[in-house]
Amino acid sequence: MKRHMALCAMLVALLPASPVAAQLRVRVEGAVAKAQTLSLPDRSHLSDAALAAQVLPQAYSLGAAWLRFSQLKPQTGLKAGVLFDLTSLGSQALLHQQNELATLAADLHDWIEAMPVTGRTPAMLDPRAVEITPDANMGMADSDRLYYPLRPSTVRIVGAVQQRCELPLQPLQDARLYLASCTLSPLADPDWIYVIEPDGRVFRQGIALWNRSPALSLAPGAMVYVPIREGRAATVDPQLNHDLAAFLATQILPGPGGTP
C-alpha cells in the first residue's frame, strides 16, 4: 500500500503544473467609481476595462483617454523633436533680429516643455458603445491606463496667438469663427488651423478664401492650434506645425485626478 501511494505521489509530481492565467494590470482613473488598478485576463479589450471601471454618469466619454505604455517612447521622441525645432527657430530669429518670432518660439517651447508625455492613443471609450463596435474594441496591454475626465464647457485657442484663450463653446459654430475672439500673432498662418478634438483626433482646416474647408464645429474641450506661418516654420522643419499639433493631441482634459 505504501509503495502504491509513493508511486502515485511520484506520478503527480511529474505531471505538468496547471498553467496560471496571464493577467493584465490596467489602471482606471478620473470620473470612475474608484481609481484603481484592475487585474484583467490576458487578451482583454477596451470594453472589458471600461465596463469594469464603473464610469460615473458625469464622465465625459468623448474626452476619455487611453494611455498606453507602448506609446511613451515614440511620444517622448515627438516632444523632443518639437522642442528642438522651436529652439532652432528661436535661435534663427534672434540671429536675424526677428524679435517677435523669437518670443513666440520661446513661449511655445516653455509651454510644450511643461507638458507630460502621456502615451495617449485616440480610441472610443464609452463603455457600452465600444462593447458593440468590434472595430473600435481594441486589445489592451499590461500597464495601459484609462482616464475619464469631466465634461468641459469651453474650447481653447492656442499657438500663434498673443495670449492663449479659453472661450465658451458655441454649439455648431465653425472652428475658424472662434479666432475672432482671440488676438492672433502677426506670425499666425492666415491659411490653416489645426482642430484637435477631445478624443485626440486632429484635423487640418483651411480658413482662407482660396482653401476654405467645410464648416467644422467643435465639441466641448476641443483645441484650435493656430500654426506659425509655414514659410517661417519651414526654415527649421516643414513638419513643425504638424508635429506640434500631434503632441497637443496627446494631452488629457482636466477632471478628478487628472494627472497623467
PDB file of C-alpha atoms in Angstrom:
ATOM      1  CA  MET A   1       0.000   0.000   0.000  1.00  0.00           C
ATOM      2  CA  LYS A   2       2.770   2.374   0.959  1.00  0.00           C
ATOM      3  CA  ARG A   3       4.589   1.504  -2.234  1.00  0.00           C
ATOM      4  CA  HIS A   4       1.421   2.283  -4.236  1.00  0.00           C
ATOM      5  CA  MET A   5       0.959   5.671  -2.535  1.00  0.00           C
ATOM      6  CA  ALA A   6       4.611   6.573  -3.143  1.00  0.00           C
ATOM      7  CA  LEU A   7       4.235   5.699  -6.805  1.00  0.00           C
ATOM      8  CA  CYS A   8       1.119   7.892  -7.108  1.00  0.00           C
ATOM      9  CA  ALA A   9       2.949  10.772  -5.452  1.00  0.00           C
ATOM     10  CA  MET A  10       5.805  10.438  -7.941  1.00  0.00           C
ATOM     11  CA  LEU A  11       3.403  10.457 -10.884  1.00  0.00           C
ATOM     12  CA  VAL A  12       1.647  13.575  -9.568  1.00  0.00           C
ATOM     13  CA  ALA A  13       4.999  15.313  -9.180  1.00  0.00           C
ATOM     14  CA  LEU A  14       5.859  14.527 -12.776  1.00  0.00           C
ATOM     15  CA  LEU A  15       2.621  15.988 -14.164  1.00  0.00           C
ATOM     16  CA  PRO A  16       2.947  19.494 -15.669  1.00  0.00           C
ATOM     17  CA  ALA A  17       1.745  22.253 -13.387  1.00  0.00           C
ATOM     18  CA  SER A  18      -1.590  23.826 -14.246  1.00  0.00           C
ATOM     19  CA  PRO A  19      -0.933  26.997 -16.236  1.00  0.00           C
ATOM     20  CA  VAL A  20      -1.601  30.231 -14.356  1.00  0.00           C
ATOM     21  CA  ALA A  21      -3.858  32.512 -16.357  1.00  0.00           C
ATOM     22  CA  ALA A  22      -1.951  35.563 -17.561  1.00  0.00           C
ATOM     23  CA  GLN A  23      -3.191  38.858 -16.173  1.00  0.00           C
ATOM     24  CA  LEU A  24      -3.110  42.433 -17.399  1.00  0.00           C
ATOM     25  CA  ARG A  25      -2.743  45.282 -14.945  1.00  0.00           C
ATOM     26  CA  VAL A  26      -4.867  48.187 -16.167  1.00  0.00           C
ATOM     27  CA  ARG A  27      -5.224  51.423 -14.220  1.00  0.00           C
ATOM     28  CA  VAL A  28      -8.585  53.277 -14.323  1.00  0.00           C
ATOM     29  CA  GLU A  29      -8.779  56.875 -13.099  1.00  0.00           C
ATOM     30  CA  GLY A  30     -10.836  60.049 -13.231  1.00  0.00           C
ATOM     31  CA  ALA A  31     -14.640  60.026 -13.112  1.00  0.00           C
ATOM     32  CA  VAL A  32     -14.939  56.356 -12.188  1.00  0.00           C
ATOM     33  CA  ALA A  33     -16.385  54.615  -9.126  1.00  0.00           C
ATOM     34  CA  LYS A  34     -12.887  54.104  -7.737  1.00  0.00           C
ATOM     35  CA  ALA A  35      -9.426  54.882  -9.064  1.00  0.00           C
ATOM     36  CA  GLN A  36      -7.707  51.509  -9.022  1.00  0.00           C
ATOM     37  CA  THR A  37      -5.519  49.003 -10.826  1.00  0.00           C
ATOM     38  CA  LEU A  38      -7.609  46.219 -12.321  1.00  0.00           C
ATOM     39  CA  SER A  39      -6.380  42.698 -12.971  1.00  0.00           C
ATOM     40  CA  LEU A  40      -7.902  41.548 -16.245  1.00  0.00           C
ATOM     41  CA  PRO A  41      -7.422  38.318 -18.197  1.00  0.00           C
ATOM     42  CA  ASP A  42      -4.827  38.305 -20.937  1.00  0.00           C
ATOM     43  CA  ARG A  43      -6.215  39.437 -24.316  1.00  0.00           C
ATOM     44  CA  SER A  44      -8.787  41.703 -22.651  1.00  0.00           C
ATOM     45  CA  HIS A  45     -10.223  44.518 -24.754  1.00  0.00           C
ATOM     46  CA  LEU A  46     -11.109  48.159 -24.163  1.00  0.00           C
ATOM     47  CA  SER A  47     -14.708  47.256 -23.320  1.00  0.00           C
ATOM     48  CA  ASP A  48     -13.573  44.891 -20.560  1.00  0.00           C
ATOM     49  CA  ALA A  49     -11.641  47.629 -18.796  1.00  0.00           C
ATOM     50  CA  ALA A  50     -14.221  50.347 -19.487  1.00  0.00           C
ATOM     51  CA  LEU A  51     -17.072  48.281 -18.041  1.00  0.00           C
ATOM     52  CA  ALA A  52     -15.021  47.181 -15.036  1.00  0.00           C
ATOM     53  CA  ALA A  53     -14.103  50.818 -14.321  1.00  0.00           C
ATOM     54  CA  GLN A  54     -17.746  51.658 -13.485  1.00  0.00           C
ATOM     55  CA  VAL A  55     -17.642  55.019 -15.258  1.00  0.00           C
ATOM     56  CA  LEU A  56     -19.695  57.686 -13.455  1.00  0.00           C
ATOM     57  CA  PRO A  57     -22.659  59.365 -15.182  1.00  0.00           C
ATOM     58  CA  GLN A  58     -20.913  62.752 -15.145  1.00  0.00           C
ATOM     59  CA  ALA A  59     -17.865  61.399 -17.004  1.00  0.00           C
ATOM     60  CA  TYR A  60     -17.162  62.863 -20.450  1.00  0.00           C
ATOM     61  CA  SER A  61     -16.563  59.725 -22.500  1.00  0.00           C
ATOM     62  CA  LEU A  62     -15.814  61.667 -25.702  1.00  0.00           C
ATOM     63  CA  GLY A  63     -12.763  63.126 -23.979  1.00  0.00           C
ATOM     64  CA  ALA A  64     -11.682  59.915 -22.262  1.00  0.00           C
ATOM     65  CA  ALA A  65      -8.074  58.887 -22.817  1.00  0.00           C
ATOM     66  CA  TRP A  66      -6.395  55.534 -23.444  1.00  0.00           C
ATOM     67  CA  LEU A  67      -2.863  55.970 -22.115  1.00  0.00           C
ATOM     68  CA  ARG A  68      -0.554  53.286 -23.480  1.00  0.00           C
ATOM     69  CA  PHE A  69       2.842  52.364 -22.067  1.00  0.00           C
ATOM     70  CA  SER A  70       3.957  51.348 -25.571  1.00  0.00           C
ATOM     71  CA  GLN A  71       3.448  54.916 -26.841  1.00  0.00           C
ATOM     72  CA  LEU A  72       5.578  56.668 -24.221  1.00  0.00           C
ATOM     73  CA  LYS A  73       8.853  56.229 -26.106  1.00  0.00           C
ATOM     74  CA  PRO A  74       7.650  57.492 -29.525  1.00  0.00           C
ATOM     75  CA  GLN A  75       5.824  60.409 -27.906  1.00  0.00           C
ATOM     76  CA  THR A  76       8.936  61.290 -25.910  1.00  0.00           C
ATOM     77  CA  GLY A  77      10.767  61.476 -29.245  1.00  0.00           C
ATOM     78  CA  LEU A  78       7.967  63.573 -30.738  1.00  0.00           C
ATOM     79  CA  LYS A  79       8.163  66.058 -27.865  1.00  0.00           C
ATOM     80  CA  ALA A  80      11.954  66.238 -28.051  1.00  0.00           C
ATOM     81  CA  GLY A  81      11.776  66.948 -31.784  1.00  0.00           C
ATOM     82  CA  VAL A  82       9.244  69.754 -31.321  1.00  0.00           C
ATOM     83  CA  LEU A  83      11.342  71.344 -28.564  1.00  0.00           C
ATOM     84  CA  PHE A  84      14.492  71.115 -30.684  1.00  0.00           C
ATOM     85  CA  ASP A  85      12.746  72.739 -33.653  1.00  0.00           C
ATOM     86  CA  LEU A  86      11.352  75.557 -31.504  1.00  0.00           C
ATOM     87  CA  THR A  87      14.790  76.196 -30.017  1.00  0.00           C
ATOM     88  CA  SER A  88      16.285  76.296 -33.525  1.00  0.00           C
ATOM     89  CA  LEU A  89      13.544  78.618 -34.740  1.00  0.00           C
ATOM     90  CA  GLY A  90      14.134  80.978 -31.827  1.00  0.00           C
ATOM     91  CA  SER A  91      17.901  80.980 -32.392  1.00  0.00           C
ATOM     92  CA  GLN A  92      17.490  81.771 -36.088  1.00  0.00           C
ATOM     93  CA  ALA A  93      15.042  84.538 -35.255  1.00  0.00           C
ATOM     94  CA  LEU A  94      17.453  86.147 -32.813  1.00  0.00           C
ATOM     95  CA  LEU A  95      20.269  85.879 -35.348  1.00  0.00           C
ATOM     96  CA  HIS A  96      18.173  87.830 -37.842  1.00  0.00           C
ATOM     97  CA  GLN A  97      16.800  90.210 -35.190  1.00  0.00           C
ATOM     98  CA  GLN A  98      13.258  88.876 -35.598  1.00  0.00           C
ATOM     99  CA  ASN A  99      12.348  89.513 -32.005  1.00  0.00           C
ATOM    100  CA  GLU A 100       8.653  88.767 -32.267  1.00  0.00           C
ATOM    101  CA  LEU A 101       9.317  85.341 -33.776  1.00  0.00           C
ATOM    102  CA  ALA A 102      11.966  84.626 -31.136  1.00  0.00           C
ATOM    103  CA  THR A 103       9.493  85.487 -28.376  1.00  0.00           C
ATOM    104  CA  LEU A 104       6.780  83.290 -29.882  1.00  0.00           C
ATOM    105  CA  ALA A 105       9.162  80.347 -30.294  1.00  0.00           C
ATOM    106  CA  ALA A 106      10.386  80.703 -26.691  1.00  0.00           C
ATOM    107  CA  ASP A 107       6.820  80.891 -25.343  1.00  0.00           C
ATOM    108  CA  LEU A 108       5.755  77.789 -27.263  1.00  0.00           C
ATOM    109  CA  HIS A 109       8.913  75.973 -26.163  1.00  0.00           C
ATOM    110  CA  ASP A 110       8.299  76.655 -22.470  1.00  0.00           C
ATOM    111  CA  TRP A 111       4.623  75.734 -22.792  1.00  0.00           C
ATOM    112  CA  ILE A 112       5.304  72.406 -24.520  1.00  0.00           C
ATOM    113  CA  GLU A 113       8.234  71.590 -22.221  1.00  0.00           C
ATOM    114  CA  ALA A 114       5.921  71.712 -19.197  1.00  0.00           C
ATOM    115  CA  MET A 115       3.504  69.161 -20.701  1.00  0.00           C
ATOM    116  CA  PRO A 116       3.720  65.485 -19.754  1.00  0.00           C
ATOM    117  CA  VAL A 117       4.259  62.610 -22.140  1.00  0.00           C
ATOM    118  CA  THR A 118       1.055  60.597 -21.687  1.00  0.00           C
ATOM    119  CA  GLY A 119       1.066  57.774 -24.230  1.00  0.00           C
ATOM    120  CA  ARG A 120      -2.438  58.724 -25.311  1.00  0.00           C
ATOM    121  CA  THR A 121      -3.892  56.879 -28.309  1.00  0.00           C
ATOM    122  CA  PRO A 122      -7.208  58.002 -29.861  1.00  0.00           C
ATOM    123  CA  ALA A 123      -9.945  55.492 -29.081  1.00  0.00           C
ATOM    124  CA  MET A 124     -13.660  55.133 -28.446  1.00  0.00           C
ATOM    125  CA  LEU A 125     -14.017  54.666 -24.676  1.00  0.00           C
ATOM    126  CA  ASP A 126     -17.727  54.907 -23.981  1.00  0.00           C
ATOM    127  CA  PRO A 127     -18.206  51.559 -22.170  1.00  0.00           C
ATOM    128  CA  ARG A 128     -21.342  50.368 -23.970  1.00  0.00           C
ATOM    129  CA  ALA A 129     -20.561  51.905 -27.345  1.00  0.00           C
ATOM    130  CA  VAL A 130     -17.148  50.264 -27.596  1.00  0.00           C
ATOM    131  CA  GLU A 131     -18.596  46.936 -26.475  1.00  0.00           C
ATOM    132  CA  ILE A 132     -20.873  46.755 -29.532  1.00  0.00           C
ATOM    133  CA  THR A 133     -18.341  48.189 -32.019  1.00  0.00           C
ATOM    134  CA  PRO A 134     -15.887  45.383 -32.850  1.00  0.00           C
ATOM    135  CA  ASP A 135     -13.513  47.543 -34.895  1.00  0.00           C
ATOM    136  CA  ALA A 136     -13.144  50.008 -32.014  1.00  0.00           C
ATOM    137  CA  ASN A 137     -12.853  47.368 -29.289  1.00  0.00           C
ATOM    138  CA  MET A 138      -9.086  47.023 -29.464  1.00  0.00           C
ATOM    139  CA  GLY A 139      -6.919  44.788 -27.339  1.00  0.00           C
ATOM    140  CA  MET A 140      -5.207  46.168 -24.257  1.00  0.00           C
ATOM    141  CA  ALA A 141      -1.694  45.630 -22.933  1.00  0.00           C
ATOM    142  CA  ASP A 142      -0.205  45.418 -19.474  1.00  0.00           C
ATOM    143  CA  SER A 143       0.267  48.836 -17.787  1.00  0.00           C
ATOM    144  CA  ASP A 144      -2.294  50.586 -20.007  1.00  0.00           C
ATOM    145  CA  ARG A 145      -4.486  53.224 -18.353  1.00  0.00           C
ATOM    146  CA  LEU A 146      -7.964  54.602 -18.935  1.00  0.00           C
ATOM    147  CA  TYR A 147      -8.763  58.135 -17.799  1.00  0.00           C
ATOM    148  CA  TYR A 148     -12.260  59.669 -17.790  1.00  0.00           C
ATOM    149  CA  PRO A 149     -12.457  63.487 -17.470  1.00  0.00           C
ATOM    150  CA  LEU A 150     -15.395  65.693 -16.617  1.00  0.00           C
ATOM    151  CA  ARG A 151     -17.286  67.470 -19.393  1.00  0.00           C
ATOM    152  CA  PRO A 152     -15.893  70.980 -20.030  1.00  0.00           C
ATOM    153  CA  SER A 153     -17.947  73.872 -21.385  1.00  0.00           C
ATOM    154  CA  THR A 154     -15.171  75.696 -23.236  1.00  0.00           C
ATOM    155  CA  VAL A 155     -12.753  75.417 -26.148  1.00  0.00           C
ATOM    156  CA  ARG A 156      -9.176  76.680 -26.308  1.00  0.00           C
ATOM    157  CA  ILE A 157      -7.293  78.712 -28.926  1.00  0.00           C
ATOM    158  CA  VAL A 158      -3.519  78.217 -28.718  1.00  0.00           C
ATOM    159  CA  GLY A 159      -0.370  78.542 -30.785  1.00  0.00           C
ATOM    160  CA  ALA A 160       0.485  81.706 -32.718  1.00  0.00           C
ATOM    161  CA  VAL A 161      -1.694  83.948 -30.559  1.00  0.00           C
ATOM    162  CA  GLN A 162      -0.897  86.949 -28.408  1.00  0.00           C
ATOM    163  CA  GLN A 163      -2.303  85.079 -25.432  1.00  0.00           C
ATOM    164  CA  ARG A 164      -3.866  81.611 -25.196  1.00  0.00           C
ATOM    165  CA  CYS A 165      -7.657  81.893 -24.981  1.00  0.00           C
ATOM    166  CA  GLU A 166     -10.337  79.774 -23.331  1.00  0.00           C
ATOM    167  CA  LEU A 167     -13.736  80.571 -24.859  1.00  0.00           C
ATOM    168  CA  PRO A 168     -17.304  79.426 -24.189  1.00  0.00           C
ATOM    169  CA  LEU A 169     -18.447  76.693 -26.532  1.00  0.00           C
ATOM    170  CA  GLN A 170     -20.833  77.951 -29.222  1.00  0.00           C
ATOM    171  CA  PRO A 171     -22.900  74.984 -30.461  1.00  0.00           C
ATOM    172  CA  LEU A 172     -22.473  74.285 -34.198  1.00  0.00           C
ATOM    173  CA  GLN A 173     -20.152  77.276 -34.726  1.00  0.00           C
ATOM    174  CA  ASP A 174     -17.410  76.711 -37.293  1.00  0.00           C
ATOM    175  CA  ALA A 175     -13.982  76.361 -35.692  1.00  0.00           C
ATOM    176  CA  ARG A 176     -12.440  79.255 -37.664  1.00  0.00           C
ATOM    177  CA  LEU A 177     -15.011  81.712 -36.278  1.00  0.00           C
ATOM    178  CA  TYR A 178     -13.586  81.350 -32.770  1.00  0.00           C
ATOM    179  CA  LEU A 179     -10.424  83.080 -33.972  1.00  0.00           C
ATOM    180  CA  ALA A 180     -12.206  86.434 -33.985  1.00  0.00           C
ATOM    181  CA  SER A 181     -12.419  86.269 -30.181  1.00  0.00           C
ATOM    182  CA  CYS A 182      -8.710  85.665 -29.648  1.00  0.00           C
ATOM    183  CA  THR A 183      -5.973  88.080 -30.722  1.00  0.00           C
ATOM    184  CA  LEU A 184      -3.684  86.313 -33.171  1.00  0.00           C
ATOM    185  CA  SER A 185       0.027  86.909 -33.568  1.00  0.00           C
ATOM    186  CA  PRO A 186       1.161  88.634 -36.769  1.00  0.00           C
ATOM    187  CA  LEU A 187       3.091  85.395 -37.283  1.00  0.00           C
ATOM    188  CA  ALA A 188      -0.092  83.278 -37.405  1.00  0.00           C
ATOM    189  CA  ASP A 189      -0.615  81.353 -40.621  1.00  0.00           C
ATOM    190  CA  PRO A 190      -3.508  83.032 -42.481  1.00  0.00           C
ATOM    191  CA  ASP A 191      -4.479  79.891 -44.412  1.00  0.00           C
ATOM    192  CA  TRP A 192      -4.689  76.980 -41.981  1.00  0.00           C
ATOM    193  CA  ILE A 193      -5.608  75.919 -38.453  1.00  0.00           C
ATOM    194  CA  TYR A 194      -5.425  72.557 -36.707  1.00  0.00           C
ATOM    195  CA  VAL A 195      -8.516  71.339 -34.864  1.00  0.00           C
ATOM    196  CA  ILE A 196      -7.761  68.914 -32.040  1.00  0.00           C
ATOM    197  CA  GLU A 197     -10.939  67.177 -30.937  1.00  0.00           C
ATOM    198  CA  PRO A 198     -11.323  65.976 -27.332  1.00  0.00           C
ATOM    199  CA  ASP A 199     -10.988  62.347 -28.454  1.00  0.00           C
ATOM    200  CA  GLY A 200      -7.451  63.052 -29.713  1.00  0.00           C
ATOM    201  CA  ARG A 201      -8.162  63.258 -33.442  1.00  0.00           C
ATOM    202  CA  VAL A 202      -6.505  66.101 -35.383  1.00  0.00           C
ATOM    203  CA  PHE A 203      -7.891  67.869 -38.461  1.00  0.00           C
ATOM    204  CA  ARG A 204      -6.137  70.470 -40.617  1.00  0.00           C
ATOM    205  CA  GLN A 205      -8.703  73.026 -41.718  1.00  0.00           C
ATOM    206  CA  GLY A 206      -8.348  75.573 -44.492  1.00  0.00           C
ATOM    207  CA  ILE A 207      -9.595  79.010 -43.418  1.00  0.00           C
ATOM    208  CA  ALA A 208      -8.642  81.318 -46.315  1.00  0.00           C
ATOM    209  CA  LEU A 209     -10.939  82.133 -49.225  1.00  0.00           C
ATOM    210  CA  TRP A 210      -8.838  80.042 -51.619  1.00  0.00           C
ATOM    211  CA  ASN A 211      -8.802  76.857 -49.497  1.00  0.00           C
ATOM    212  CA  ARG A 212     -11.739  77.110 -47.110  1.00  0.00           C
ATOM    213  CA  SER A 213     -12.772  73.742 -45.721  1.00  0.00           C
ATOM    214  CA  PRO A 214     -16.365  72.746 -44.925  1.00  0.00           C
ATOM    215  CA  ALA A 215     -17.555  74.064 -41.574  1.00  0.00           C
ATOM    216  CA  LEU A 216     -16.233  72.053 -38.642  1.00  0.00           C
ATOM    217  CA  SER A 217     -17.991  72.537 -35.315  1.00  0.00           C
ATOM    218  CA  LEU A 218     -16.136  71.852 -32.096  1.00  0.00           C
ATOM    219  CA  ALA A 219     -17.006  69.512 -29.267  1.00  0.00           C
ATOM    220  CA  PRO A 220     -16.595  70.615 -25.638  1.00  0.00           C
ATOM    221  CA  GLY A 221     -12.929  70.557 -24.704  1.00  0.00           C
ATOM    222  CA  ALA A 222     -11.646  70.886 -28.278  1.00  0.00           C
ATOM    223  CA  MET A 223      -8.488  72.858 -29.015  1.00  0.00           C
ATOM    224  CA  VAL A 224      -7.656  75.006 -32.035  1.00  0.00           C
ATOM    225  CA  TYR A 225      -3.938  75.245 -32.737  1.00  0.00           C
ATOM    226  CA  VAL A 226      -3.089  78.342 -34.781  1.00  0.00           C
ATOM    227  CA  PRO A 227       0.109  77.451 -36.634  1.00  0.00           C
ATOM    228  CA  ILE A 228       3.161  79.593 -37.220  1.00  0.00           C
ATOM    229  CA  ARG A 229       3.313  80.846 -40.813  1.00  0.00           C
ATOM    230  CA  GLU A 230       4.510  77.942 -42.927  1.00  0.00           C
ATOM    231  CA  GLY A 231       7.281  79.997 -44.515  1.00  0.00           C
ATOM    232  CA  ARG A 232       8.763  80.741 -41.083  1.00  0.00           C
ATOM    233  CA  ALA A 233       8.311  77.267 -39.586  1.00  0.00           C
ATOM    234  CA  ALA A 234       9.728  75.549 -42.670  1.00  0.00           C
ATOM    235  CA  THR A 235      13.107  77.192 -42.144  1.00  0.00           C
ATOM    236  CA  VAL A 236      13.727  74.614 -39.394  1.00  0.00           C
ATOM    237  CA  ASP A 237      11.275  71.814 -40.244  1.00  0.00           C
ATOM    238  CA  PRO A 238       8.301  71.721 -42.644  1.00  0.00           C
ATOM    239  CA  GLN A 239       6.617  69.336 -40.172  1.00  0.00           C
ATOM    240  CA  LEU A 240       6.919  71.614 -37.139  1.00  0.00           C
ATOM    241  CA  ASN A 241       3.273  72.723 -37.006  1.00  0.00           C
ATOM    242  CA  HIS A 242       2.008  69.213 -37.772  1.00  0.00           C
ATOM    243  CA  ASP A 243       4.175  67.660 -35.054  1.00  0.00           C
ATOM    244  CA  LEU A 244       3.245  70.323 -32.514  1.00  0.00           C
ATOM    245  CA  ALA A 245      -0.470  69.696 -33.118  1.00  0.00           C
ATOM    246  CA  ALA A 246       0.099  65.936 -32.870  1.00  0.00           C
ATOM    247  CA  PHE A 247       1.768  66.336 -29.478  1.00  0.00           C
ATOM    248  CA  LEU A 248      -1.004  68.606 -28.208  1.00  0.00           C
ATOM    249  CA  ALA A 249      -3.462  65.855 -29.124  1.00  0.00           C
ATOM    250  CA  THR A 250      -1.810  63.543 -26.585  1.00  0.00           C
ATOM    251  CA  GLN A 251      -2.769  65.737 -23.622  1.00  0.00           C
ATOM    252  CA  ILE A 252      -5.736  64.896 -21.410  1.00  0.00           C
ATOM    253  CA  LEU A 253      -8.662  67.029 -20.295  1.00  0.00           C
ATOM    254  CA  PRO A 254      -8.960  68.161 -16.681  1.00  0.00           C
ATOM    255  CA  GLY A 255     -11.036  66.246 -14.215  1.00  0.00           C
ATOM    256  CA  PRO A 256     -10.759  64.256 -10.999  1.00  0.00           C
ATOM    257  CA  GLY A 257      -7.227  63.004 -10.567  1.00  0.00           C
ATOM    258  CA  GLY A 258      -6.266  64.490 -13.948  1.00  0.00           C
ATOM    259  CA  THR A 259      -2.520  63.971 -13.704  1.00  0.00           C
ATOM    260  CA  PRO A 260      -1.038  61.614 -16.316  1.00  0.00           C
TER     261      PRO A 260
END
